[in-house]
PDB file of C-alpha atoms in Angstrom:
ATOM      1  CA  MET A   1      11.233  -1.328  28.341  1.00  0.00           C
ATOM      2  CA  MET A   2       7.508  -1.590  27.672  1.00  0.00           C
ATOM      3  CA  THR A   3       5.274  -4.021  29.513  1.00  0.00           C
ATOM      4  CA  LYS A   4       3.294  -6.595  27.547  1.00  0.00           C
ATOM      5  CA  ARG A   5       0.170  -4.533  28.185  1.00  0.00           C
ATOM      6  CA  GLU A   6       1.829  -1.406  26.760  1.00  0.00           C
ATOM      7  CA  MET A   7       3.049  -3.358  23.739  1.00  0.00           C
ATOM      8  CA  LEU A   8      -0.465  -4.610  23.135  1.00  0.00           C
ATOM      9  CA  GLN A   9      -1.794  -1.037  23.399  1.00  0.00           C
ATOM     10  CA  VAL A  10       0.782   0.140  20.835  1.00  0.00           C
ATOM     11  CA  LEU A  11      -0.143  -2.778  18.582  1.00  0.00           C
ATOM     12  CA  VAL A  12      -3.857  -1.943  18.703  1.00  0.00           C
ATOM     13  CA  ARG A  13      -3.272   1.782  18.207  1.00  0.00           C
ATOM     14  CA  GLU A  14      -1.011   1.213  15.217  1.00  0.00           C
ATOM     15  CA  ILE A  15      -3.364  -1.281  13.601  1.00  0.00           C
ATOM     16  CA  ARG A  16      -6.085   1.393  13.864  1.00  0.00           C
ATOM     17  CA  GLN A  17      -3.702   3.900  12.249  1.00  0.00           C
ATOM     18  CA  ASP A  18      -2.908   1.373   9.525  1.00  0.00           C
ATOM     19  CA  VAL A  19      -6.610   0.898   8.800  1.00  0.00           C
ATOM     20  CA  ASP A  20      -6.975   4.662   8.349  1.00  0.00           C
ATOM     21  CA  ASP A  21      -3.806   4.928   6.272  1.00  0.00           C
ATOM     22  CA  TYR A  22      -4.662   1.957   4.037  1.00  0.00           C
ATOM     23  CA  GLN A  23      -8.050   3.550   3.362  1.00  0.00           C
ATOM     24  CA  GLN A  24      -6.155   6.668   2.326  1.00  0.00           C
ATOM     25  CA  LEU A  25      -3.727   4.606   0.229  1.00  0.00           C
ATOM     26  CA  ARG A  26      -6.625   2.919  -1.569  1.00  0.00           C
ATOM     27  CA  SER A  27      -8.001   6.364  -2.459  1.00  0.00           C
ATOM     28  CA  LEU A  28      -4.563   7.520  -3.586  1.00  0.00           C
ATOM     29  CA  LEU A  29      -4.148   4.453  -5.786  1.00  0.00           C
ATOM     30  CA  ARG A  30      -7.532   5.100  -7.401  1.00  0.00           C
ATOM     31  CA  HIS A  31      -6.578   8.733  -7.967  1.00  0.00           C
ATOM     32  CA  GLN A  32      -3.269   7.592  -9.433  1.00  0.00           C
ATOM     33  CA  ARG A  33      -5.187   5.422 -11.913  1.00  0.00           C
ATOM     34  CA  GLU A  34      -7.274   8.438 -12.955  1.00  0.00           C
ATOM     35  CA  LEU A  35      -4.070  10.420 -13.510  1.00  0.00           C
ATOM     36  CA  LEU A  36      -2.628   7.542 -15.539  1.00  0.00           C
ATOM     37  CA  GLN A  37      -5.767   7.315 -17.643  1.00  0.00           C
ATOM     38  CA  ARG A  38      -5.570  11.049 -18.380  1.00  0.00           C
ATOM     39  CA  ARG A  39      -1.805  10.768 -18.936  1.00  0.00           C
ATOM     40  CA  ASP A  40      -1.423  13.655 -16.498  1.00  0.00           C
ATOM     41  CA  HIS A  41       2.350  13.674 -16.040  1.00  0.00           C
ATOM     42  CA  GLN A  42       2.377  16.795 -13.851  1.00  0.00           C
ATOM     43  CA  GLY A  43      -0.392  15.433 -11.682  1.00  0.00           C
ATOM     44  CA  LEU A  44       1.543  12.194 -11.223  1.00  0.00           C
ATOM     45  CA  GLU A  45       4.695  14.100 -10.277  1.00  0.00           C
ATOM     46  CA  GLN A  46       2.747  15.823  -7.505  1.00  0.00           C
ATOM     47  CA  HIS A  47       0.796  12.723  -6.485  1.00  0.00           C
ATOM     48  CA  ASN A  48       3.473  10.018  -6.328  1.00  0.00           C
ATOM     49  CA  PRO A  49       5.642  11.524  -3.539  1.00  0.00           C
ATOM     50  CA  ARG A  50       2.591  11.681  -1.226  1.00  0.00           C
ATOM     51  CA  GLN A  51       1.729   8.088  -2.019  1.00  0.00           C
ATOM     52  CA  ASN A  52       5.331   6.955  -1.525  1.00  0.00           C
ATOM     53  CA  ALA A  53       5.573   8.770   1.827  1.00  0.00           C
ATOM     54  CA  LEU A  54       2.430   6.994   3.030  1.00  0.00           C
ATOM     55  CA  CYS A  55       3.875   3.635   1.965  1.00  0.00           C
ATOM     56  CA  VAL A  56       7.064   4.356   3.919  1.00  0.00           C
ATOM     57  CA  LYS A  57       4.996   5.163   7.014  1.00  0.00           C
ATOM     58  CA  LEU A  58       3.005   1.926   6.618  1.00  0.00           C
ATOM     59  CA  ALA A  59       6.190  -0.117   6.179  1.00  0.00           C
ATOM     60  CA  ARG A  60       7.676   1.411   9.348  1.00  0.00           C
ATOM     61  CA  ARG A  61       4.613   0.459  11.374  1.00  0.00           C
ATOM     62  CA  ALA A  62       4.574  -3.059   9.898  1.00  0.00           C
ATOM     63  CA  LYS A  63       8.193  -3.490  10.975  1.00  0.00           C
ATOM     64  CA  ARG A  64       7.392  -2.247  14.485  1.00  0.00           C
ATOM     65  CA  ARG A  65       4.385  -4.589  14.637  1.00  0.00           C
ATOM     66  CA  SER A  66       6.654  -7.512  13.716  1.00  0.00           C
ATOM     67  CA  GLU A  67       9.089  -6.537  16.454  1.00  0.00           C
ATOM     68  CA  ILE A  68       6.292  -6.320  19.011  1.00  0.00           C
ATOM     69  CA  LEU A  69       4.883  -9.707  18.018  1.00  0.00           C
ATOM     70  CA  ARG A  70       8.308 -11.332  18.363  1.00  0.00           C
ATOM     71  CA  THR A  71       8.845  -9.615  21.738  1.00  0.00           C
ATOM     72  CA  LEU A  72       5.479 -10.983  22.863  1.00  0.00           C
ATOM     73  CA  GLY A  73       6.754 -14.458  21.987  1.00  0.00           C
ATOM     74  CA  VAL A  74       4.865 -15.172  18.772  1.00  0.00           C
ATOM     75  CA  SER A  75       5.972 -15.245  15.157  1.00  0.00           C
ATOM     76  CA  ALA A  76       5.689 -12.069  13.089  1.00  0.00           C
ATOM     77  CA  ASP A  77       3.116 -13.481  10.676  1.00  0.00           C
ATOM     78  CA  GLN A  78      -0.547 -14.433  10.490  1.00  0.00           C
ATOM     79  CA  THR A  79       0.034 -17.519  12.639  1.00  0.00           C
ATOM     80  CA  GLY A  80       1.638 -15.379  15.340  1.00  0.00           C
ATOM     81  CA  MET A  81      -1.206 -12.882  15.244  1.00  0.00           C
ATOM     82  CA  ASP A  82      -3.718 -15.735  15.474  1.00  0.00           C
ATOM     83  CA  ARG A  83      -1.881 -17.095  18.538  1.00  0.00           C
ATOM     84  CA  LEU A  84      -1.859 -13.648  20.142  1.00  0.00           C
ATOM     85  CA  LEU A  85      -5.561 -13.138  19.458  1.00  0.00           C
ATOM     86  CA  ALA A  86      -6.389 -16.557  20.924  1.00  0.00           C
ATOM     87  CA  ALA A  87      -4.527 -15.662  24.121  1.00  0.00           C
ATOM     88  CA  LEU A  88      -6.446 -12.413  24.698  1.00  0.00           C
ATOM     89  CA  ALA A  89      -9.507 -11.939  26.861  1.00  0.00           C
ATOM     90  CA  PRO A  90     -12.745 -11.873  24.821  1.00  0.00           C
ATOM     91  CA  GLN A  91     -13.363  -8.153  25.446  1.00  0.00           C
ATOM     92  CA  THR A  92      -9.947  -7.376  23.906  1.00  0.00           C
ATOM     93  CA  GLN A  93      -9.891 -10.178  21.370  1.00  0.00           C
ATOM     94  CA  LYS A  94     -13.101  -9.336  19.528  1.00  0.00           C
ATOM     95  CA  PRO A  95     -12.350  -5.694  18.586  1.00  0.00           C
ATOM     96  CA  LEU A  96      -8.713  -6.480  17.728  1.00  0.00           C
ATOM     97  CA  LYS A  97      -9.737  -9.445  15.587  1.00  0.00           C
ATOM     98  CA  SER A  98     -12.187  -7.209  13.739  1.00  0.00           C
ATOM     99  CA  LEU A  99      -9.540  -4.525  13.182  1.00  0.00           C
ATOM    100  CA  TRP A 100      -7.005  -7.111  12.008  1.00  0.00           C
ATOM    101  CA  SER A 101      -9.516  -8.540   9.539  1.00  0.00           C
ATOM    102  CA  GLN A 102     -10.376  -5.061   8.264  1.00  0.00           C
ATOM    103  CA  LEU A 103      -6.683  -4.312   7.804  1.00  0.00           C
ATOM    104  CA  GLY A 104      -6.170  -7.536   5.840  1.00  0.00           C
ATOM    105  CA  ASN A 105      -9.066  -6.676   3.526  1.00  0.00           C
ATOM    106  CA  LEU A 106      -7.723  -3.162   2.938  1.00  0.00           C
ATOM    107  CA  ILE A 107      -4.251  -4.493   2.171  1.00  0.00           C
ATOM    108  CA  ARG A 108      -5.710  -6.891  -0.412  1.00  0.00           C
ATOM    109  CA  ASP A 109      -7.753  -4.027  -1.929  1.00  0.00           C
ATOM    110  CA  CYS A 110      -4.615  -1.892  -2.210  1.00  0.00           C
ATOM    111  CA  GLN A 111      -2.653  -4.738  -3.787  1.00  0.00           C
ATOM    112  CA  THR A 112      -5.399  -5.159  -6.390  1.00  0.00           C
ATOM    113  CA  GLU A 113      -5.518  -1.419  -7.115  1.00  0.00           C
ATOM    114  CA  ASN A 114      -1.729  -1.348  -7.441  1.00  0.00           C
ATOM    115  CA  GLU A 115      -1.738  -4.318  -9.837  1.00  0.00           C
ATOM    116  CA  VAL A 116      -4.297  -2.578 -12.060  1.00  0.00           C
ATOM    117  CA  ASN A 117      -2.147   0.575 -12.098  1.00  0.00           C
ATOM    118  CA  GLY A 118       0.950  -1.488 -12.885  1.00  0.00           C
ATOM    119  CA  LYS A 119      -0.779  -3.174 -15.832  1.00  0.00           C
ATOM    120  CA  MET A 120      -1.888   0.213 -17.096  1.00  0.00           C
ATOM    121  CA  LEU A 121       1.679   1.533 -16.905  1.00  0.00           C
ATOM    122  CA  ALA A 122       3.015  -1.560 -18.694  1.00  0.00           C
ATOM    123  CA  ALA A 123       0.445  -1.146 -21.471  1.00  0.00           C
ATOM    124  CA  GLN A 124       1.345   2.533 -21.891  1.00  0.00           C
ATOM    125  CA  LYS A 125       5.057   1.670 -22.006  1.00  0.00           C
ATOM    126  CA  GLY A 126       4.354  -1.010 -24.615  1.00  0.00           C
ATOM    127  CA  SER A 127       2.490   1.504 -26.773  1.00  0.00           C
ATOM    128  CA  ILE A 128       5.339   4.007 -26.538  1.00  0.00           C
ATOM    129  CA  ASP A 129       7.920   1.321 -27.350  1.00  0.00           C
ATOM    130  CA  ARG A 130       5.942   0.256 -30.449  1.00  0.00           C
ATOM    131  CA  LEU A 131       5.649   3.870 -31.600  1.00  0.00           C
ATOM    132  CA  MET A 132       9.372   4.448 -31.121  1.00  0.00           C
ATOM    133  CA  LYS A 133      10.250   1.324 -33.157  1.00  0.00           C
ATOM    134  CA  GLN A 134       7.778   2.338 -35.855  1.00  0.00           C
ATOM    135  CA  ASP A 135       9.233   5.862 -36.045  1.00  0.00           C
ATOM    136  CA  ALA A 136      12.788   4.517 -36.225  1.00  0.00           C
ATOM    137  CA  GLY A 137      11.824   2.310 -39.167  1.00  0.00           C
ATOM    138  CA  ASN A 138      10.095   5.139 -41.067  1.00  0.00           C
ATOM    139  CA  SER A 139      12.808   7.765 -41.056  1.00  0.00           C
ATOM    140  CA  SER A 140      12.259   8.321 -44.783  1.00  0.00           C
ATOM    141  CA  ASP A 141       8.810   9.802 -44.073  1.00  0.00           C
ATOM    142  CA  TYR A 142      10.492  13.095 -43.290  1.00  0.00           C
ATOM    143  CA  GLY A 143      13.121  13.121 -45.961  1.00  0.00           C
ATOM    144  CA  ARG A 144      16.642  11.918 -45.923  1.00  0.00           C
ATOM    145  CA  PRO A 145      18.510  12.087 -42.635  1.00  0.00           C
ATOM    146  CA  LEU A 146      21.102  14.873 -42.483  1.00  0.00           C
TER     147      LEU A 146
END
């Protein structure tokens, strides 16, 4: 069983790791958009597993962070984190608050990047669907079906 101090140390360390990993995820999402723009199917097949693995790692740490917050007696949400921060000594509170804020900004950046990529994929799918319907309606362009 970890002490509260050890739990706090794990929390800080993993938030730092999340900041690094969300910076990497933001870069991966931007690279994914470039691959989508170029319609680089092979590049996407190589890229997406790396991006998915990073997301799994981030989700695991978020789950552990929630468990730690609950064990420390606060809710596993922004309100709980705010309560924890308020209870810390200033020399611990200030750097953790800064890290937490940085992490929140990176998460929002990644969500925005992901939404842009999703819209791009939806637009490409729409174009393909329209082409497929158009081709199905113009089967006489290539002669009579066999």
